[in-house]
Coordinates of C-alpha atoms in Angstrom, one line a residue:
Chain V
X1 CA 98.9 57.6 118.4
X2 CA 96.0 58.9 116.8
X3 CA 96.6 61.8 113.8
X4 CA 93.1 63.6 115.0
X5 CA 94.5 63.8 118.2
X6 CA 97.2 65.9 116.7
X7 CA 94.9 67.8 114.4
X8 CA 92.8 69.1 117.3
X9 CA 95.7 70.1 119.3
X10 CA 97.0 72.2 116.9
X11 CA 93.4 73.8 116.4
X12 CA 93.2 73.9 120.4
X13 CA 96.4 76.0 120.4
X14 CA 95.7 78.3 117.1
X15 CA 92.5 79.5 119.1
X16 CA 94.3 80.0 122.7
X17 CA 96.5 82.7 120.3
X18 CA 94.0 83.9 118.8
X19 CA 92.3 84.8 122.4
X20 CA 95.4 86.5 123.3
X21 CA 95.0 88.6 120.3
X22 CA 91.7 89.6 121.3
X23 CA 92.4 90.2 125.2
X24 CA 95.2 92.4 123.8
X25 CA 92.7 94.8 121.5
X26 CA 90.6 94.8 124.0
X27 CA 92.7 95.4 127.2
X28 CA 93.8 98.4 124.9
X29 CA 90.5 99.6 123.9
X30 CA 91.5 103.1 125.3
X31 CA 94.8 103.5 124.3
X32 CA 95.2 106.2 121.3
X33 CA 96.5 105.6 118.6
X34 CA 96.3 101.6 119.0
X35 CA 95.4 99.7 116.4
X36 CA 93.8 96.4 116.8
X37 CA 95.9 92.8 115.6
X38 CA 94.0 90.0 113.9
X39 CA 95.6 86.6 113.7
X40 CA 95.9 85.0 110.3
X41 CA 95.3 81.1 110.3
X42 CA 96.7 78.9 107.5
X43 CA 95.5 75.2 107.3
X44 CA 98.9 73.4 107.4
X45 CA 100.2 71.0 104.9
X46 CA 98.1 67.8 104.2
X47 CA 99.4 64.1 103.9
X48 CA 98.1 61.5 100.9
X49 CA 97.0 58.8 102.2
X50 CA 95.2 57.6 99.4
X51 CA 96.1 59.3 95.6
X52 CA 93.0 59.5 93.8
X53 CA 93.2 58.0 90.4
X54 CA 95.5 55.3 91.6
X55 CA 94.9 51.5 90.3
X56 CA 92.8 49.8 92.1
X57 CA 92.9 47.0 89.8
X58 CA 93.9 46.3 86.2
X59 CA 91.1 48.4 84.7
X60 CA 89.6 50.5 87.8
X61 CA 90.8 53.1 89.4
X62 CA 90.3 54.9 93.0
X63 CA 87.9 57.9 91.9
X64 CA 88.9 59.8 94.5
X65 CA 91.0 59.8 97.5
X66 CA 92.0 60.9 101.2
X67 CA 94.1 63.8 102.4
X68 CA 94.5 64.6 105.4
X69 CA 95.4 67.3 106.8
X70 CA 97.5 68.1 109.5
X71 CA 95.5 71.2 111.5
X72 CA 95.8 74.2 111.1
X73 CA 98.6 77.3 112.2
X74 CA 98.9 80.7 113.1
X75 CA 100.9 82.5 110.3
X76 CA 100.7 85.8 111.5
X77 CA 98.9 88.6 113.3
X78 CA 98.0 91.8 111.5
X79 CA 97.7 95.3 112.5
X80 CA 94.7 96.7 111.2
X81 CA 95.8 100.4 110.3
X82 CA 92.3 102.0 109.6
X83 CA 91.6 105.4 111.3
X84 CA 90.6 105.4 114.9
X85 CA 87.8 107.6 116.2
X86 CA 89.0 111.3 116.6
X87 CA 88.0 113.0 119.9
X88 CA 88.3 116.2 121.4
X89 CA 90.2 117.6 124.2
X90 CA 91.0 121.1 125.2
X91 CA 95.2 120.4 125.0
X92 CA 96.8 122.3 122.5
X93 CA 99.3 119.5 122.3
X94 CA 97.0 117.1 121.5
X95 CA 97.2 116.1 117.8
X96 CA 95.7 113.7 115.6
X97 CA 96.1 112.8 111.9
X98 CA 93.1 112.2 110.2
X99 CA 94.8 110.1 106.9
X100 CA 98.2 107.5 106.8
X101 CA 100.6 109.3 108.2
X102 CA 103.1 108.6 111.3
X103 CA 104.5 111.3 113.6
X104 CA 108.2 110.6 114.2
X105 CA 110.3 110.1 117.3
X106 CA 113.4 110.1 118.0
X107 CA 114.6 106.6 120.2
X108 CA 117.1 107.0 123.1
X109 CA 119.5 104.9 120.5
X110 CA 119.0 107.3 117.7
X111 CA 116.9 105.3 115.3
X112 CA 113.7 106.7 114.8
X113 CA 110.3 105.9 115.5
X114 CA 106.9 105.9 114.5
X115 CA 103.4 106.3 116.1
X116 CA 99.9 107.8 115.9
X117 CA 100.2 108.8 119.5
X118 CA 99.7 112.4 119.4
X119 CA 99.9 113.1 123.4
X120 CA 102.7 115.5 123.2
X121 CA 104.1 117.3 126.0
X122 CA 106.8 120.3 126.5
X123 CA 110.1 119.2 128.0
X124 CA 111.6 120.8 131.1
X125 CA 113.9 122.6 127.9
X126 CA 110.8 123.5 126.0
X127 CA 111.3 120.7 123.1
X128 CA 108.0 118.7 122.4
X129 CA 108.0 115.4 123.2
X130 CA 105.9 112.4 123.8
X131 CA 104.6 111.3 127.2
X132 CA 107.7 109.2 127.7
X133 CA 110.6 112.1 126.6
X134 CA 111.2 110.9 123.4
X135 CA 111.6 114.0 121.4
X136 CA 109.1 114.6 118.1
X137 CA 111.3 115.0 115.1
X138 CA 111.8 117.5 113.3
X139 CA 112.9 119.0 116.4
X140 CA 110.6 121.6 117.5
X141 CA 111.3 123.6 120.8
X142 CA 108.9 126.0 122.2
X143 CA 110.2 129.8 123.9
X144 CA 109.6 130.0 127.6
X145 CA 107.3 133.2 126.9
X146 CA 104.7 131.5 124.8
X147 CA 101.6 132.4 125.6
X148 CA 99.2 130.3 123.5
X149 CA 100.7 127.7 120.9
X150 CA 98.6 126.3 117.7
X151 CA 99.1 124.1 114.5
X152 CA 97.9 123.6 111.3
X153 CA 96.3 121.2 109.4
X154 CA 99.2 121.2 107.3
X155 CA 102.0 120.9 110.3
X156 CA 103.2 124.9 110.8
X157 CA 103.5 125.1 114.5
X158 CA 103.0 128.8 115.4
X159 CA 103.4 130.2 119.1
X160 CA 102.1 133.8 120.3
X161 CA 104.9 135.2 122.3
X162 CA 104.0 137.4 125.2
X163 CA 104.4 140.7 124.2
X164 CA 103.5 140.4 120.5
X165 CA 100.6 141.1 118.5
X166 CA 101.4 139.0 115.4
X167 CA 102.6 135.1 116.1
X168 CA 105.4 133.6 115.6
X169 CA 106.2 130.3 113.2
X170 CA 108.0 127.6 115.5
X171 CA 108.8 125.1 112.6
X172 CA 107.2 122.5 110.4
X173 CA 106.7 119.1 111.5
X174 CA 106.5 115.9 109.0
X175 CA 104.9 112.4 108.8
X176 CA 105.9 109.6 107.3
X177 CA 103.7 107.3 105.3
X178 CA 104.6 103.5 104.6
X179 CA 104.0 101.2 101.5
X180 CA 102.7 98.2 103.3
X181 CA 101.6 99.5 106.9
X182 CA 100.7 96.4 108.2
X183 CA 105.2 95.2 108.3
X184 CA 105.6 97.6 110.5
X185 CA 106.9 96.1 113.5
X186 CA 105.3 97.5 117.4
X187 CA 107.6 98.2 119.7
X188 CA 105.0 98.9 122.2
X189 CA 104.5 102.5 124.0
X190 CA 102.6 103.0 120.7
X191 CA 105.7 102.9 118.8
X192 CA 106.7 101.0 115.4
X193 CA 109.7 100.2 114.1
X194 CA 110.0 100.2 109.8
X195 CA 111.1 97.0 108.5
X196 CA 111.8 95.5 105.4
X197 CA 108.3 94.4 105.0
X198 CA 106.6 98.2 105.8
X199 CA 109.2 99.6 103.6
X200 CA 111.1 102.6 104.0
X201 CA 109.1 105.7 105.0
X202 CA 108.5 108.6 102.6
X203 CA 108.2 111.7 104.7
X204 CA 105.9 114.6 104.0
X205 CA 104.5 117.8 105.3
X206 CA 100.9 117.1 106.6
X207 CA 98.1 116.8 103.9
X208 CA 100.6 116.1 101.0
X209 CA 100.2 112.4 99.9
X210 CA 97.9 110.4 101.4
X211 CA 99.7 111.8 105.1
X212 CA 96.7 113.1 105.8
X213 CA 95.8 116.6 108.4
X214 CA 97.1 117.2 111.7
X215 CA 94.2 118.2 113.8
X216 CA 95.1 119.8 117.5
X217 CA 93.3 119.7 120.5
X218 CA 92.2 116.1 119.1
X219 CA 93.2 112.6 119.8
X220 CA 92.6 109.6 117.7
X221 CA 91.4 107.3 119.8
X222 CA 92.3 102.8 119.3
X223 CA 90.2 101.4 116.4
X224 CA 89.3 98.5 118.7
X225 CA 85.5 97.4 117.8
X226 CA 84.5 96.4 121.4
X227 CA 81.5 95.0 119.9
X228 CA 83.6 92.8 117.1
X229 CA 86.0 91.5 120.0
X230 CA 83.5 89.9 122.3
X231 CA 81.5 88.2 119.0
X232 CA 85.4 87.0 118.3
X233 CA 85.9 86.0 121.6
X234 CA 82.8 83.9 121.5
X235 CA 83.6 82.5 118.0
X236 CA 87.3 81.0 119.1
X237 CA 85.8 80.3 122.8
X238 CA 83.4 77.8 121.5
X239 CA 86.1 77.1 118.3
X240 CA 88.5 76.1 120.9
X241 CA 85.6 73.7 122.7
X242 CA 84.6 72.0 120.2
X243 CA 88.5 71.0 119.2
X244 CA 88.6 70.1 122.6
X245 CA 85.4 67.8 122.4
X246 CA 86.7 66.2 119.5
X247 CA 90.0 65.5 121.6
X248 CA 87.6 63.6 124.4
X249 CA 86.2 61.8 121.7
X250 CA 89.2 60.1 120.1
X251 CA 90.5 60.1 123.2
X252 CA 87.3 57.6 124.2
X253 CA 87.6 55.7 121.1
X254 CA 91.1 54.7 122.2
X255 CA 89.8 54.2 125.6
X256 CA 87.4 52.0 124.5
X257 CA 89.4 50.1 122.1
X258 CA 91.6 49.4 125.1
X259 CA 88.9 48.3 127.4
X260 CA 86.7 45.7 125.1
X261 CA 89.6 44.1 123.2
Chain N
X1 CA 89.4 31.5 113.2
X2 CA 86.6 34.2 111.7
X3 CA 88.0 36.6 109.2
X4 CA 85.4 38.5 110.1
X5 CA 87.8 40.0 112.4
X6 CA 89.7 41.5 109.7
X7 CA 86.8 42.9 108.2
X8 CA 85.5 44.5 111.9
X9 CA 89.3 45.9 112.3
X10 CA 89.3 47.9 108.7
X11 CA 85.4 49.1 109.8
X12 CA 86.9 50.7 113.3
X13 CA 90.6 51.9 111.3
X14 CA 89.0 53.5 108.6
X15 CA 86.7 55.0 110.8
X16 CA 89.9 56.6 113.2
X17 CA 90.6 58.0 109.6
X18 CA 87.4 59.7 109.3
X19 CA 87.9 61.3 112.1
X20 CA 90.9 62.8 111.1
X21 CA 89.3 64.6 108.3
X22 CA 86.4 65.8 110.4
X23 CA 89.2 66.9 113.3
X24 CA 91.1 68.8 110.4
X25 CA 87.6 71.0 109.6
X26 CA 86.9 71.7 113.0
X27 CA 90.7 72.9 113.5
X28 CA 90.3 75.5 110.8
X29 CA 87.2 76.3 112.0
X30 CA 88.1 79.8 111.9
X31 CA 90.9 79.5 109.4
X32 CA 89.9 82.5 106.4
X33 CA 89.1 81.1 103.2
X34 CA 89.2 77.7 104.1
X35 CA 86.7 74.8 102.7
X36 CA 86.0 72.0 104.4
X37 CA 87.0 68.2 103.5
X38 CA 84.1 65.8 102.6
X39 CA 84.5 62.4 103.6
X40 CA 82.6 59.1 103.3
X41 CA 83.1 55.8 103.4
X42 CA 82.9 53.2 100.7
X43 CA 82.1 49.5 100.6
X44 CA 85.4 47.6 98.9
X45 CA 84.3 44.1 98.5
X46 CA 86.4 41.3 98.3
X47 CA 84.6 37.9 97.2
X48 CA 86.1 35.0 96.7
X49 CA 85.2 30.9 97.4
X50 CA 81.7 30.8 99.7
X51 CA 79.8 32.9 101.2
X52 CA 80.3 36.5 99.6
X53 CA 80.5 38.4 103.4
X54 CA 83.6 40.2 102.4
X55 CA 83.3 43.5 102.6
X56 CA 85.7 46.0 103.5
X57 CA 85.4 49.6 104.0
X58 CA 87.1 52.1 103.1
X59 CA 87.5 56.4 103.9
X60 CA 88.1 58.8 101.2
X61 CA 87.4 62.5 100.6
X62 CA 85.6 62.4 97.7
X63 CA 86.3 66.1 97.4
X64 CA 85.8 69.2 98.7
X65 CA 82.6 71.6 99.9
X66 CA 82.9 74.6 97.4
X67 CA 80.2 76.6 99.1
X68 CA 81.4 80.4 99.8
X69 CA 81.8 81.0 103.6
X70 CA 80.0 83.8 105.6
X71 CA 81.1 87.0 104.8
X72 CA 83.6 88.6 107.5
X73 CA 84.0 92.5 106.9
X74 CA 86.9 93.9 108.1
X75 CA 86.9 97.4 106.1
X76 CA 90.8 96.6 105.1
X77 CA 90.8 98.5 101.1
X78 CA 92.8 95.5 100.2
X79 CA 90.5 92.7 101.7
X80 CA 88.7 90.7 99.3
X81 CA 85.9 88.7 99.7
X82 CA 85.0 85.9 96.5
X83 CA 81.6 85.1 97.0
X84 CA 79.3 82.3 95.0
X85 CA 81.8 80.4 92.6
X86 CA 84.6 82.7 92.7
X87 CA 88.3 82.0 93.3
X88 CA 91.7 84.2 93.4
X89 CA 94.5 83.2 91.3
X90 CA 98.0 83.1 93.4
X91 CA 101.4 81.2 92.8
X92 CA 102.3 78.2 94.3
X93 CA 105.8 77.4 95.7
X94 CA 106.5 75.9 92.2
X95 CA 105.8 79.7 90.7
X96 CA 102.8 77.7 89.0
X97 CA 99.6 79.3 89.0
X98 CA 96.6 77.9 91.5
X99 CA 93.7 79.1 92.7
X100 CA 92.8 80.0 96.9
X101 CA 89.8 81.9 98.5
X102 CA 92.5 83.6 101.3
X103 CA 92.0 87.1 100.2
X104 CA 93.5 89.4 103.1
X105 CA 95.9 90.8 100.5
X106 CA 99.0 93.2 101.6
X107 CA 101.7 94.5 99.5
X108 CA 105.1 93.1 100.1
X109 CA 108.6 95.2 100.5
X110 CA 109.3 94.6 96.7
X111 CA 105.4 95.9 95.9
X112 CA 104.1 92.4 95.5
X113 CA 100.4 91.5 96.3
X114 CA 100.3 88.9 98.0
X115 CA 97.9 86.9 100.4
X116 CA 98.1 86.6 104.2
X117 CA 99.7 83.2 103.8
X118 CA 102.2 85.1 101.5
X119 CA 100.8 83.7 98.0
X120 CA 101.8 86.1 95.0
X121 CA 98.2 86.8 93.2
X122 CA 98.3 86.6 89.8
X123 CA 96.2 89.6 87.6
X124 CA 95.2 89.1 84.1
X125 CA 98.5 90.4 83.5
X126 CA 100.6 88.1 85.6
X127 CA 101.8 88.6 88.8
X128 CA 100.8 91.8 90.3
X129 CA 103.6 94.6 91.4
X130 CA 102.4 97.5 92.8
X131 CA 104.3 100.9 92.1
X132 CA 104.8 103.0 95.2
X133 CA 101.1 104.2 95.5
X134 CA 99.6 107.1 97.8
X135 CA 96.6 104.5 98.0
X136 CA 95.3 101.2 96.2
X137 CA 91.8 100.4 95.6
X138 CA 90.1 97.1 94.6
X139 CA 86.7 97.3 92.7
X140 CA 83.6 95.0 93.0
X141 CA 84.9 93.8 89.4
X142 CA 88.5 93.1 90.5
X143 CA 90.3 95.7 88.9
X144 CA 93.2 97.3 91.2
X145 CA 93.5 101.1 90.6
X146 CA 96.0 103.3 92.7
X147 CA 97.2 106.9 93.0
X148 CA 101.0 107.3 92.6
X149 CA 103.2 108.5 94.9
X150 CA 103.8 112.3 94.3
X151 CA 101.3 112.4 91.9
X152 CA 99.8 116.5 92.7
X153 CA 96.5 115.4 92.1
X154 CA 95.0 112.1 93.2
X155 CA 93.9 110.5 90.0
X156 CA 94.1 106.9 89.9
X157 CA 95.4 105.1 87.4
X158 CA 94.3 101.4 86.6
X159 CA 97.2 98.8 87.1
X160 CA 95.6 95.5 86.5
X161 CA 92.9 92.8 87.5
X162 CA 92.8 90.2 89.5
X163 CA 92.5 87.0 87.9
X164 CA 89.0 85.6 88.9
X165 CA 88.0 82.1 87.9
X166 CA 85.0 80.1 87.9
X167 CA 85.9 76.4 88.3
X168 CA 84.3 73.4 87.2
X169 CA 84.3 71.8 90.7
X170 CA 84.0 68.3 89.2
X171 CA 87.4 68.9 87.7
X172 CA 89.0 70.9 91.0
X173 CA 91.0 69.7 93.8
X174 CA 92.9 70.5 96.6
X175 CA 96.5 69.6 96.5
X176 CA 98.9 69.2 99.4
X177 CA 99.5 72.7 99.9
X178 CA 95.6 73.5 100.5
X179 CA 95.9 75.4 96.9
X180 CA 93.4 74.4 94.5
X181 CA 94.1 73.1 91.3
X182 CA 92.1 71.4 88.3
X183 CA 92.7 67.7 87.6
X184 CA 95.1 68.5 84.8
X185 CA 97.0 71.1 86.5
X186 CA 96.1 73.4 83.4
X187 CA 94.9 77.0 84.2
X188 CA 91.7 78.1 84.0
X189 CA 91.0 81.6 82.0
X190 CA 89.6 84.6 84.1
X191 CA 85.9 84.8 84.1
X192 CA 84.2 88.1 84.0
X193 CA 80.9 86.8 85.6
X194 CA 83.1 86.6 88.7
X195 CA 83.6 89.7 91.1
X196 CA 84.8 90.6 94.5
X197 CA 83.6 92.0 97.6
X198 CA 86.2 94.6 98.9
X199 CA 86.7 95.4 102.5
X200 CA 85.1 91.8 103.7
X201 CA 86.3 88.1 103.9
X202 CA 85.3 84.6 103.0
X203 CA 85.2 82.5 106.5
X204 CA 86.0 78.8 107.1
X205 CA 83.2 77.5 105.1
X206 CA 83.3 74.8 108.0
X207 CA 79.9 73.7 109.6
X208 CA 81.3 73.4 112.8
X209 CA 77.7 71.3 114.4
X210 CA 77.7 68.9 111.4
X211 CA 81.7 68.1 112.0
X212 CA 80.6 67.7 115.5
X213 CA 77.9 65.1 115.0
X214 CA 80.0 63.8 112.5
X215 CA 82.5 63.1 115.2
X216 CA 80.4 61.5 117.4
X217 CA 78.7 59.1 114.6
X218 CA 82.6 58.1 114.0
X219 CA 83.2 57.3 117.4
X220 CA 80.0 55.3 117.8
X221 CA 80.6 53.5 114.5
X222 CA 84.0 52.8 115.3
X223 CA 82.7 51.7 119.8
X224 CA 80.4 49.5 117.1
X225 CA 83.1 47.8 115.3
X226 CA 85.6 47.3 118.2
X227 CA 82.5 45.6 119.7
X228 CA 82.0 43.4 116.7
X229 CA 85.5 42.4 117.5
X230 CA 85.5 41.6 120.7
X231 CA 82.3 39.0 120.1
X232 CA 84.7 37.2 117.3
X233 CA 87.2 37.1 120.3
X234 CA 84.6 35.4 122.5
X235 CA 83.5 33.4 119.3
X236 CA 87.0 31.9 119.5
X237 CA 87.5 31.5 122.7
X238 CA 84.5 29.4 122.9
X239 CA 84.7 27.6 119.9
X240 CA 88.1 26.2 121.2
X241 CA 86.4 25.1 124.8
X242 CA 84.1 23.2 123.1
X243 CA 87.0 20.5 121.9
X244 CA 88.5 21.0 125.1
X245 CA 88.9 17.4 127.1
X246 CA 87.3 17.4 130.8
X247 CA 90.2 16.6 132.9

């Protein structure tokens, strides 16, 4: 019918993702070790309706000419990997890394996982896990007569055995660091998969290359800028009303059109 | 019959046109390193025997608003913001070097940089690979240093710099890919007046209250025109009463 009608549409539904986007960063503005999407827009290919420089006549020619485009299109959304806040907490398996790196779990199908989720817990079998049993890899299981457990900033898990005066080292865990963070794909339950886009992970004891330190008794908390949400939730809001205004108006004109002639 | 009617219907078609263009800015309102469409209409006379009352218009984008949009910061290392003048050198789909103000930059699988709507960027050197790298850092002046992987102490090593150009606007367009290129299609050399902001964006330089207004002065024009049509219509219908025989 009417090519703006099209245009606005596509600008109407570009800002309806976007606000799902933002609803999801901020509906997980507590979880740790989320970090917040952004959705990439890409104006989409224009049409040439008039080339500039054709004839016009013999000896003129159009000095310029019209393009129009046809809206615009979500390309992608993209994780923003930057450190969360880091808080404290007084559970010795609560661990944060303060730098790139991913702690690794192992999936019920055997693949393995990544997340900044440091929420660990013991397992009725004394292995470490995270809060939904998958198990942290390198395996790491704790002795039933433990009496206070720590780590290190650079991943030696040590536990004081009841009974002991000196402590005893559990293992060494490792985290894996990615070229291109931002491919990674989330699974959800603060997990991500590698792809071909993240690249395959390089893995490293804590505090070697870029991984960064594993801090206990801290959590990292979800980057998510409360403030920076709601000012983008305004922006698209009234981005999305105004494509809808221009919508009514074309919409008029061919109303009109259809009344007077 | 008026041909005036002709000349009323090209006023209200060209003016559906117009608000194409304004529709497309205020679509990619929000759309990173976008620039906005100009548009304008143009009188195309056609005179010929008698009275010279021919005139038909005409919508074109005459070009393109070059202004920088607002700065966005986003803290991303590998976000680049080009502010005054400034543009990024990427590929286009023909491997053929043009010129964009997307700059959310990510390194590919293969080590690429490339933009968010997966551009390649060019550097003074080419196209830009980055080696497997502990971190990569963008400076003010566009040069791209990073820290191997492994390496035992971080020293960063410089790989390259992105190509920044400075335009002549009266010789730049935008071509059907929303790429920019000049008139020629000939690349432009870098420009080392022209730096980068790091960590921050270039928004849609769109000005979403003058597309609005805009919209409505289309609408009006064209209610204006349709209106101008209608009259020849009653022109007509009268004029061919006025012959009419009373029965």
């Amino acid at each position: 019918m009417h090519p703006a009608l099209w245009i606005s549409k596509t600008g109407l539904e570009a800002q309806q993702l976007d606000v799902s986007t933002i609803s999801n960063n901020l509906a997980n503005v507590s979880t740790i070790g989320f970090k917040k999407d952004r959705a990439v827009f890409e104006d989409l290919l224009y049409q040439n309706f008039k080339q500039a420089g054709a004839q016009t006549s013999q000896n003129t020619e159009l000095p310029s000419g019209l393009m129009l485009g046809t809206g615009v299109a979500v390309v992608s959304t993209v994780k923003d990997h930057i450190q969360g806040n880091l808080s404290n907490t007084d559970n010795p398996l609560d661990w944060a890394v303060n730098g790139e790196g991913f702690f690794q779990v192992l999936q019920t199908d055997g693949s393995i996982a990544y997340t900044r989720n440091g929420q660990f817990q013991l397992s009725s079998t004394g292995e470490i896990v995270t809060s939904s049993g998958q198990l942290l890899q390198p395996q790491i299981t704790v002795p039933t007569n433990t009496e206070s457990i720590s780590i290190s900033q650079d991943g030696i898990i040590t536990a004081m055995l009841s009974g002991n005066t000196t402590s005893t080292q559990l293992g060494q865990i490792q985290l894996a660091t990615f070229v291109n963070n931002a491919g990674l794909q989330p699974l959800g339950a603060n997990l991500y998969k590698e792809t071909t886009a993240s690249g395959t992970p390089t893995i490293n004891n804590p505090q070697q290359n870029q991984t960064g330190a594993v801090l206990q008794n801290t959590l990292e908390t979800s980057n998510v800028n409360v403030v920076e949400e709601l000012v983008k939730l305004i922006e698209t809001q009234r981005a999305y009303e105004m494509n809808a205004k221009a919508i009514e108006t074309v919409d008029g004109m061919l109303q009109f059109i259809n009344q007077v002639l | 019959m008026d041909k005036g009617l002709y000349v009323a219907m090209s006023g209200a078609k060209e003016m559906m046109l117009a608000q194409a263009v304004h529709s497309q800015n205020l679509a990619n309102s929000k759309t990173v390193g976008f620039s906005a469409a100009l548009e304008q209409s143009r009188a195309m006379p056609v005179f010929g025997d008698g009275f010279p009352t021919r005139v038909y218009s005409m919508t074109e984008s005459p070009g393109t608003d070059f202004r920088a949009g607002a700065l966005l910061v986003t803290d991303n290392p590998l976000d680049v913001a080009l502010p005054g003048d400034g543009f990024l050198s990427v590929l286009d789909g023909q491997g053929k070097e043009a010129y964009t103000r997307v700059g959310d930059l990510h390194i590919d699988e293969l080590g690429r940089l490339k933009n968010a709507v997966n551009q390649i960027v060019v550097g003074q050197g080419g196209p830009i690979a980055v080696p497997p790298a502990q971190s990569v850092t963008i400076e003010p002046d566009g040069t791209i240093s990073f820290v191997p992987l492994g390496a035992s102490e971080p020293v960063s090593q410089i790989l390259d710099r992105l190509k920044l150009v400075k335009p002549n606007f009266n010789n730049f367009v935008k071509g059907e890919d929303a790429l920019f290129r000049t008139r020629t299609g000939a690349p432009l050399e870098p420009d080392a007046s022209i730096g980068v902001i790091p960590g921050a964006l270039n928004a849609s330089n769109v000005d979403a209250i003058g597309e609005m207004v805009s919209i409505i002065s289309a609408a009006r024009q064209f209610e204006m025109n349709v209106k101008l049509m209608n009259t020849m219509q009653e022109d007509d219908a009268q004029a061919s009463t006025i012959m009419q025989m009373n029965g």
